[in-house]
mmCIF file of C-alpha atoms in Angstrom:
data_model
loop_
_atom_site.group_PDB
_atom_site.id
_atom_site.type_symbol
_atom_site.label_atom_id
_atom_site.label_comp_id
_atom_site.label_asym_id
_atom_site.label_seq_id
_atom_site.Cartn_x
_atom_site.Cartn_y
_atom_site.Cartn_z
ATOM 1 C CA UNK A 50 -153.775 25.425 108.251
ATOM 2 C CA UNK A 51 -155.161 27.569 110.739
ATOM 3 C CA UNK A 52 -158.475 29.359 110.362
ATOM 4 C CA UNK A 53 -157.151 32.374 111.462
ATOM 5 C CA UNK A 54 -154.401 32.720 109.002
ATOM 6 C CA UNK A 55 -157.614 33.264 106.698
ATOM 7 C CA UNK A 56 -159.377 35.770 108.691
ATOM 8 C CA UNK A 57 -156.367 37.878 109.352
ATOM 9 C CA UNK A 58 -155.631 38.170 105.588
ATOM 10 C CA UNK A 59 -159.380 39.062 105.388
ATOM 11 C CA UNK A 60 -159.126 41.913 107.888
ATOM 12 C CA UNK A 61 -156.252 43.092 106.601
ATOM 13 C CA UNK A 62 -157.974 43.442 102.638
ATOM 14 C CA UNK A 63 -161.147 44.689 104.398
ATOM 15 C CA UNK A 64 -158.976 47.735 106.318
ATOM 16 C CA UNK A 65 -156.704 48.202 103.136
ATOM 17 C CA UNK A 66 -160.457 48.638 101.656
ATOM 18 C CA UNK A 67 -161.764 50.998 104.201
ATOM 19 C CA UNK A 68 -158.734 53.505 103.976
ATOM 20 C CA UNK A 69 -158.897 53.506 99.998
ATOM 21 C CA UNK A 70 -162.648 54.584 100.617
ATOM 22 C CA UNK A 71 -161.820 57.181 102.678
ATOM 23 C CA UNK A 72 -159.033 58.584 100.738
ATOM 24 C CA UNK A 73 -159.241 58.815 96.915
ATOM 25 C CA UNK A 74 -160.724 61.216 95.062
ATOM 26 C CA UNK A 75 -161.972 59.625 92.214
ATOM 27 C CA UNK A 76 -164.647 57.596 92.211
ATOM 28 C CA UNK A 77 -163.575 55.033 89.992
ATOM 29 C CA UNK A 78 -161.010 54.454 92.508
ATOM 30 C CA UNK A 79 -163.414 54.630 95.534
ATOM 31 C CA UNK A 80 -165.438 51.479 93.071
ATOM 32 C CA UNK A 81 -161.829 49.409 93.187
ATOM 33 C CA UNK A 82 -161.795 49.740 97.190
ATOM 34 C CA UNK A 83 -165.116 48.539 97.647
ATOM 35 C CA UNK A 84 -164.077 45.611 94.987
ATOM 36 C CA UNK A 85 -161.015 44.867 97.875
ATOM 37 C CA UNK A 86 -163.590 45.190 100.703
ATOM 38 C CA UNK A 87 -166.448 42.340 99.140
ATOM 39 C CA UNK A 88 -163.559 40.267 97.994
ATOM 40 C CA UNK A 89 -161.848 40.610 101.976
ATOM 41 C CA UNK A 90 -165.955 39.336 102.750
ATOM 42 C CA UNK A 91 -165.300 36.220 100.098
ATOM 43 C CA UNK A 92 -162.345 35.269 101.799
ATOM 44 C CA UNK A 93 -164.041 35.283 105.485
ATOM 45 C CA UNK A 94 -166.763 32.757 103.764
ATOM 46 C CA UNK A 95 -164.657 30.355 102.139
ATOM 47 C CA UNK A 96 -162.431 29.377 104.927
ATOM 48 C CA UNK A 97 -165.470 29.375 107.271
ATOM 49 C CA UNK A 98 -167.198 26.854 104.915
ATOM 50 C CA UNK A 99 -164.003 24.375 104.293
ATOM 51 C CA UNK A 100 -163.508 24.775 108.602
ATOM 52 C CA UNK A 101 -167.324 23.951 109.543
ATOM 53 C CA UNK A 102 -167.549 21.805 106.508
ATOM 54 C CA UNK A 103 -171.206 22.029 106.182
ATOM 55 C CA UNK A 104 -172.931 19.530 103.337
ATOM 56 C CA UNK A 105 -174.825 22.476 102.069
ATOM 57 C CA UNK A 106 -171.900 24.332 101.295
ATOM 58 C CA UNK A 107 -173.581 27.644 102.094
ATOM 59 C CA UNK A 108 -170.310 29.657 102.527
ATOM 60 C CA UNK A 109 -169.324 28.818 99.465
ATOM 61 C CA UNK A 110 -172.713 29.928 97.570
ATOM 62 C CA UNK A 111 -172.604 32.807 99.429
ATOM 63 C CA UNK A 112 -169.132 34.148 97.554
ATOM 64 C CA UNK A 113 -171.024 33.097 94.886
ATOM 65 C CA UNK A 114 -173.593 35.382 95.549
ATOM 66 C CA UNK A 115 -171.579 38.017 96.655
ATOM 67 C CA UNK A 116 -169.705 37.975 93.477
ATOM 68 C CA UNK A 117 -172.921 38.002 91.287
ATOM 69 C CA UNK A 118 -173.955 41.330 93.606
ATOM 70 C CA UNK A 119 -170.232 43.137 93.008
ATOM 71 C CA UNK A 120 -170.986 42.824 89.354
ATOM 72 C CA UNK A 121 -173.883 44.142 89.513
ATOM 73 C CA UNK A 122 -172.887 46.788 91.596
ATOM 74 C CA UNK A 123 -170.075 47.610 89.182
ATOM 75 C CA UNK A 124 -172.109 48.297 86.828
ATOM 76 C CA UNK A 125 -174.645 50.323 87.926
ATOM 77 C CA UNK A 126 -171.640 52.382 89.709
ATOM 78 C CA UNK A 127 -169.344 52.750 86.402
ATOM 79 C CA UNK A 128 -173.099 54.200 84.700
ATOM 80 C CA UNK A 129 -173.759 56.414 87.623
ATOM 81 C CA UNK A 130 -169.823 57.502 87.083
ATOM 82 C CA UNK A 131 -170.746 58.244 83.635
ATOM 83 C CA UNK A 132 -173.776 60.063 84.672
ATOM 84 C CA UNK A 133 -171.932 62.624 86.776
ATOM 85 C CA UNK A 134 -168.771 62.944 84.722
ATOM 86 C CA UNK A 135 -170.987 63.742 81.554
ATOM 87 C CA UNK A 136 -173.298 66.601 83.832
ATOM 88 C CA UNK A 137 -170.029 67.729 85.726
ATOM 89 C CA UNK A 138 -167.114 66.999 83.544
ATOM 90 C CA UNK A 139 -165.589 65.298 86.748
ATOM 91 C CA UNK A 140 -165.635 62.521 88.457
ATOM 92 C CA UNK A 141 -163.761 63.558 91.806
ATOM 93 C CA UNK A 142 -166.105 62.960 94.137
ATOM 94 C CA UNK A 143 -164.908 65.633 96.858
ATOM 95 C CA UNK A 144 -166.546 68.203 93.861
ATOM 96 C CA UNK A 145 -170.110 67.028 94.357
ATOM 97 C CA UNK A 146 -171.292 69.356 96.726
ATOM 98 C CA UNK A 147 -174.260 69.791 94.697
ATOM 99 C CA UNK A 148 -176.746 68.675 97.647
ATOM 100 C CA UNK A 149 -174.340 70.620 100.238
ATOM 101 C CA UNK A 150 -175.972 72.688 102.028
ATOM 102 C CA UNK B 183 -145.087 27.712 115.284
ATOM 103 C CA UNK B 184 -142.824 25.270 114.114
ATOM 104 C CA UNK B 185 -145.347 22.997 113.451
ATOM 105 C CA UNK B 186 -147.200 25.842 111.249
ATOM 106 C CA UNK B 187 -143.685 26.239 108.610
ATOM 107 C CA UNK B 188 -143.476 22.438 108.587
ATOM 108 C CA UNK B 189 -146.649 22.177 106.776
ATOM 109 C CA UNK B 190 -146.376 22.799 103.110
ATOM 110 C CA UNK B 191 -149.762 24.008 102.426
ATOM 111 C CA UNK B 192 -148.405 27.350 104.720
ATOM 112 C CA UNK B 193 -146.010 27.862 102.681
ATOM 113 C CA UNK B 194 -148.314 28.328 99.968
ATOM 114 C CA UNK B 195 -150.541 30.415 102.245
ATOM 115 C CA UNK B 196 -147.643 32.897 102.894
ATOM 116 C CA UNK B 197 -146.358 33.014 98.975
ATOM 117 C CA UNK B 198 -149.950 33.867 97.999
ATOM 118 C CA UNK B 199 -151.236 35.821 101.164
ATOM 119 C CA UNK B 200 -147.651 38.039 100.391
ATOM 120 C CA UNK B 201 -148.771 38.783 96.854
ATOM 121 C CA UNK B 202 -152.800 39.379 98.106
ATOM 122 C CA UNK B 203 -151.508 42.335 100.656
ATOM 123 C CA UNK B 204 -149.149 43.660 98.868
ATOM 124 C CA UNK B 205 -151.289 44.179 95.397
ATOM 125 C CA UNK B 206 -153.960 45.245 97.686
ATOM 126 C CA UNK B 207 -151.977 47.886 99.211
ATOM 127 C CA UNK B 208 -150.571 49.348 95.629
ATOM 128 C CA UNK B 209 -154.783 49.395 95.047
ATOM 129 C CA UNK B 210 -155.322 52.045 97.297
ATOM 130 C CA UNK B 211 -151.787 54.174 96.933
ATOM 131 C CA UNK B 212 -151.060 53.618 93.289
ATOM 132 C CA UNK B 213 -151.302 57.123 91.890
ATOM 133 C CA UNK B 214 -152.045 55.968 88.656
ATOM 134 C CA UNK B 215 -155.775 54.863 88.074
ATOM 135 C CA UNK B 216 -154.653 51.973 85.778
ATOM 136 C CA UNK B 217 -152.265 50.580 87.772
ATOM 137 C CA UNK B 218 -154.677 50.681 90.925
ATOM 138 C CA UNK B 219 -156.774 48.453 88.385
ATOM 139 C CA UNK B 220 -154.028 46.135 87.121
ATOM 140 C CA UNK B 221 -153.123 45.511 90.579
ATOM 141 C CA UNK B 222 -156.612 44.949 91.911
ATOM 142 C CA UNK B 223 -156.071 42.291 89.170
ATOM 143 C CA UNK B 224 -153.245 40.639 90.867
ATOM 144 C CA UNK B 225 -154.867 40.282 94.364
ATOM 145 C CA UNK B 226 -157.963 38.947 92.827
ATOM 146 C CA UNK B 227 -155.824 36.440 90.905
ATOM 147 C CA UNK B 228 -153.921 35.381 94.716
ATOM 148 C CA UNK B 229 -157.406 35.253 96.255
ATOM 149 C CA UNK B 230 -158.382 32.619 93.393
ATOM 150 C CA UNK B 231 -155.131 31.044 94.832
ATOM 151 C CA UNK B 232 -156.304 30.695 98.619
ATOM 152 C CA UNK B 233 -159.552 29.401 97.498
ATOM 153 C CA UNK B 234 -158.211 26.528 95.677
ATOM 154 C CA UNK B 235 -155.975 26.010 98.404
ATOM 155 C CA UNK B 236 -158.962 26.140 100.462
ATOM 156 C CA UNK B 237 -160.237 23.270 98.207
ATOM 157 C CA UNK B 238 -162.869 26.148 96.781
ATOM 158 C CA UNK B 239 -162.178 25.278 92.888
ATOM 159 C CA UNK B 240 -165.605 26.456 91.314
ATOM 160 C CA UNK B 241 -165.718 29.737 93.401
ATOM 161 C CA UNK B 242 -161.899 30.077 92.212
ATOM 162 C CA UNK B 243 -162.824 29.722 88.984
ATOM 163 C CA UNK B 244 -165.917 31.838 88.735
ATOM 164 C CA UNK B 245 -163.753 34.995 90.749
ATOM 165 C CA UNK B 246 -161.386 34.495 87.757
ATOM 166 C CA UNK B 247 -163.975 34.817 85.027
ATOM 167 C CA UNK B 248 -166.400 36.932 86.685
ATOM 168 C CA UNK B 249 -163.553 39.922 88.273
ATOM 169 C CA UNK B 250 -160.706 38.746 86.783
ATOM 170 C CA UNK B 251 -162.856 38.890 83.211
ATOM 171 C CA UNK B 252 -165.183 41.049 83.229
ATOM 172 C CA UNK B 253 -165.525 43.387 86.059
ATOM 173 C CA UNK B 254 -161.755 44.672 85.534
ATOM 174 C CA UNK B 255 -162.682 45.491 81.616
ATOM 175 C CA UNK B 256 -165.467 47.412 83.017
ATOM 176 C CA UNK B 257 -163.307 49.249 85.336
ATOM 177 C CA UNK B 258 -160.666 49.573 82.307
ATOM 178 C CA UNK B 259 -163.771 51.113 80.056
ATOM 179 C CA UNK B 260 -164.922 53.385 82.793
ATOM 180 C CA UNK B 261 -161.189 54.439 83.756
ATOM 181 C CA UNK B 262 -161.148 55.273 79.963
ATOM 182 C CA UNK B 263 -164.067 56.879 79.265
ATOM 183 C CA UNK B 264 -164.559 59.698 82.380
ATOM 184 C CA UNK B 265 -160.839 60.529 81.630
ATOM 185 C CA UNK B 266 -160.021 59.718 84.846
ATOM 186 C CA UNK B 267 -155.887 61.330 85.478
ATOM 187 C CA UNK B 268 -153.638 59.094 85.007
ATOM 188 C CA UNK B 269 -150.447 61.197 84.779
ATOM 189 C CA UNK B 270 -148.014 60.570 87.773
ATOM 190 C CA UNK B 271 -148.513 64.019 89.538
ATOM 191 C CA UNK B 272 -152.024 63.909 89.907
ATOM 192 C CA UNK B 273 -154.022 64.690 93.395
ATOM 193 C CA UNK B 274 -155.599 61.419 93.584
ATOM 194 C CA UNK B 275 -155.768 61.273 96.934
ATOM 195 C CA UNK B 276 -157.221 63.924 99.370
ATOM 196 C CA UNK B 277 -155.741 65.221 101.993
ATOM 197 C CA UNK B 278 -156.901 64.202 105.051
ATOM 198 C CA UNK B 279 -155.213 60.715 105.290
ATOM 199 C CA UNK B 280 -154.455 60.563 108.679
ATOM 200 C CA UNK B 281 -158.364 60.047 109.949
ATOM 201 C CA UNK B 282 -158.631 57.655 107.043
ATOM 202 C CA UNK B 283 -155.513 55.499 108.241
ATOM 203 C CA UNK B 284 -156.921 55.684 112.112
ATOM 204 C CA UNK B 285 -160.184 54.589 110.552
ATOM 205 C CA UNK B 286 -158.741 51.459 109.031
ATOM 206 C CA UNK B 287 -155.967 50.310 111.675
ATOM 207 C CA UNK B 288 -159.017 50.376 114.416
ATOM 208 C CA UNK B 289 -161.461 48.387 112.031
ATOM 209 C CA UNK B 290 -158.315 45.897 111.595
ATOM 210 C CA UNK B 291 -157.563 45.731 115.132
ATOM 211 C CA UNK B 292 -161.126 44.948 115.971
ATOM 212 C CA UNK B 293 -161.672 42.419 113.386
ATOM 213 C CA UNK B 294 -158.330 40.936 113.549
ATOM 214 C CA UNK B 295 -158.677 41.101 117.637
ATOM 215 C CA UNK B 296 -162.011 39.141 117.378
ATOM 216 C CA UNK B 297 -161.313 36.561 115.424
ATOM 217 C CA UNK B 298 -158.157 35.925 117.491
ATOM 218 C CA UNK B 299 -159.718 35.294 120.509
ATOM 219 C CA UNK B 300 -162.600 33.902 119.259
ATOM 220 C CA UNK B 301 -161.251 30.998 117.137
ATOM 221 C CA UNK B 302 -157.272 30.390 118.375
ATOM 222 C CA UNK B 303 -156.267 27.421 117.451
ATOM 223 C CA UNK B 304 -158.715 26.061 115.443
ATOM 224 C CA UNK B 305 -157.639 23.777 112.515
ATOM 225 C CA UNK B 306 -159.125 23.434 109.175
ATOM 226 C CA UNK B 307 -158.634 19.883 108.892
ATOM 227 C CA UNK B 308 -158.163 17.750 106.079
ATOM 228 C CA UNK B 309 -159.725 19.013 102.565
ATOM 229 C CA UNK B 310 -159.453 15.501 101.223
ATOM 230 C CA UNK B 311 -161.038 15.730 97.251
ATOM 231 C CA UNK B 312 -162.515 19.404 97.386
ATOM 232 C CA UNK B 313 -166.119 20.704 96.789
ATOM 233 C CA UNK B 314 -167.263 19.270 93.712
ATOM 234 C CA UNK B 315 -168.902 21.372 91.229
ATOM 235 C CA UNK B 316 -172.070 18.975 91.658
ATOM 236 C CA UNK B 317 -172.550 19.766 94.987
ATOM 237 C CA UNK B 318 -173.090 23.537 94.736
ATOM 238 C CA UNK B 319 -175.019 23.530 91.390
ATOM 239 C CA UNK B 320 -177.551 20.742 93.317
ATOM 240 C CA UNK B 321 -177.385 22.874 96.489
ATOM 241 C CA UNK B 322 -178.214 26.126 94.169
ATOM 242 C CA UNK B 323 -181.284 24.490 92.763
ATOM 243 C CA UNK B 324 -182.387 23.191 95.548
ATOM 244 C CA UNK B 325 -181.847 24.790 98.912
ATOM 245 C CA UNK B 326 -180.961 28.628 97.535
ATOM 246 C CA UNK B 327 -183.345 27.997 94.842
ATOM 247 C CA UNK B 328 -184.807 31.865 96.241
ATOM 248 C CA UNK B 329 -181.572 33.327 96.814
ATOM 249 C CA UNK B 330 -180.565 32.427 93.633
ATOM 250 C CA UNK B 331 -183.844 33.594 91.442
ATOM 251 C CA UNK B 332 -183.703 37.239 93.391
ATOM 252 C CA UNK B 333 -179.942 37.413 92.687
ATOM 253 C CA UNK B 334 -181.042 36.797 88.673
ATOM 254 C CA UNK B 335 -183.295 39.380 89.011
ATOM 255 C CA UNK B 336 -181.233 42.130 90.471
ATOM 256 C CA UNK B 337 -178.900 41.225 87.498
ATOM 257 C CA UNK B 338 -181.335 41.849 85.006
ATOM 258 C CA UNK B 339 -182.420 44.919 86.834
ATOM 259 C CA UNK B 340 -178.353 46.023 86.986
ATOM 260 C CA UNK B 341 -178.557 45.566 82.894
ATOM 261 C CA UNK B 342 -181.642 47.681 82.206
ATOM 262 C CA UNK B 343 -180.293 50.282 85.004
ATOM 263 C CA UNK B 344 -177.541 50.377 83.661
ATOM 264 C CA UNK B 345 -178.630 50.832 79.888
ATOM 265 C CA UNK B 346 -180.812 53.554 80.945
ATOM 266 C CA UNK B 347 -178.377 55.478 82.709
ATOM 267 C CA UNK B 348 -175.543 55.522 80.050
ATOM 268 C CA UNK B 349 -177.797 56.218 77.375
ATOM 269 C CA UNK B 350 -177.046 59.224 75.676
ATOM 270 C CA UNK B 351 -180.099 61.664 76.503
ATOM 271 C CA UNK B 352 -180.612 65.092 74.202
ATOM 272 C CA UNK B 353 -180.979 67.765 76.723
ATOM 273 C CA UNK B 354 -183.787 69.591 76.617
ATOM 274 C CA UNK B 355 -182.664 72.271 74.508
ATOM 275 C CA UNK B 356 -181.233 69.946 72.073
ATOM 276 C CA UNK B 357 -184.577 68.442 71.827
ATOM 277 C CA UNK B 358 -186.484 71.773 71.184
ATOM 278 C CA UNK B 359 -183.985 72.429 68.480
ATOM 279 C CA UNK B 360 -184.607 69.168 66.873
ATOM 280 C CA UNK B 361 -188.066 69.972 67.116
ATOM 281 C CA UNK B 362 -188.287 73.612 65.432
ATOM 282 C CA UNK B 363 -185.831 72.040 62.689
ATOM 283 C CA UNK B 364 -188.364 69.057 62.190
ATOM 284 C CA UNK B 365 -191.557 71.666 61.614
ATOM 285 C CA UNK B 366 -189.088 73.846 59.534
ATOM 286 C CA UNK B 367 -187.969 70.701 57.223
#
């Protein structure tokens, strides 16, 4: 296998990520992008640690970590979500312009 | 080239890296909120693939508990609870998608570009037996032994955030009214 067969697929998630951030509305949607993007960054660490092959196996504890983060990170988001859809009765986040100025 | 098909663990690469892109691309045109979910489930579930093809079983395993699990509930609950439209006409998207798309083909081309001419050929050789499990929980303990304490705590601080922003305040008003009932009772 080559490693770049790996990081290809990665940039491709990580882009796919990127556009879905620009381009939804709703910010539950905007959460699921960033999910693709961290999960594009999991990729990218895995293969790197089964090519270099270190005994530490940092890559790997890295996803690891990175996983632990994105579930954090999901759930702070889905409560800040809440937050604003409870004040605003929306969640599309092109309709808060409240700090616009 | 040829030598790439002839190898069978590419074949399994393609099948899998096929059903990764093409989930992830339903996750960011899907109209339908759910389905953007349910799909995100599907290229999580191919990614678990690649890493035990990669000879990554414990990571594989904890993206299927941890996402596959847990994090897609949440995103079912949250779809759920801010109403978030799921009809098929909906304006999900905005629509300016034409800056967005340039956006993500030139952060593709650059990444993609980089790590073509920066690693061409290179193989990743022979797995042989995988990680084992062993390895990363003694590595965990003992070399990330920091890393892994501060990532415990910014869990812990994600649960009490997280309590204390969902929890249903009284608005002010509704708390005076409370109030003048209480000294009326």
């Amino acid at each position: 296998m080559l490693l770049n067969q790996f990081l290809i697929l990665g940039a491709l998630l990580f882009s796919l990520g990127i556009y879905g951030l620009l381009v939804r509305r709703n910010a539950v949607m905007v959460l699921l992008s960033i999910e693709l993007m961290l999960n594009a960054v999991n990729i990218n660490l895995v293969s790197f640690e089964s090519f270099l092959r270190n005994t530490d196996v940092g890559g790997q504890i890295f996803a690891i970590f990175v996983i632990t983060v994105a579930a954090a990170e999901v759930g702070i988001g889905l409560a800040i979500i809440l937050m604003i859809f409870r004040n605003r009765t929306s969640a599309n986040i092109d309709e808060l312009d409240l700090m616009k100025w | 080239m040829t030598d790439w098909i002839a190898e069978p663990s590419n074949w399994v690469f393609l099948v899998l890296a096929l059903v990764v892109a093409g989930a992830a691309i339903r996750v960011v045109t899907s109209t339908n909120v759910v389905h953007a979910a349910l799909f995100l489930v599907l290229a999580l579930g191919g990614t678990a693939g690649l890493f035990l093809l990669l000879s990554a079983e414990f990571v594989a395993w904890v993206l299927v508990l941890v996402y596959i699990g847990a994090v897609i509930v949440l995103f079912l609950f949250g779809i759920m609870i801010t109403r978030a439209p799921t009809g098929p006409n909906v304006e999900v998207d905005h629509q300016r998608r034409a800056p967005a798309a340039m956006a993500a083909v030139l952060v593709f081309i650059v990444t993609a570009g980089s790590a073509l001419t920066a690693f061409g050929d290179e193989q990743i050789g022979n797995l042989g037996g995988g990680t084992s499990t062993e390895v990363i929980g003694e590595q965990l303990l003992q070399r990330f032994v920091i890393p892994f304490e501060v990532v415990s705590f910014v869990l812990l601080a994600a649960l009490i955030g997280g309590i204390t922003l969902a929890r249903k305040d009284a608005s002010p008003a509704e708390e005076e009214a409370a109030e003048a009932e209480e000294v009326t009772v």
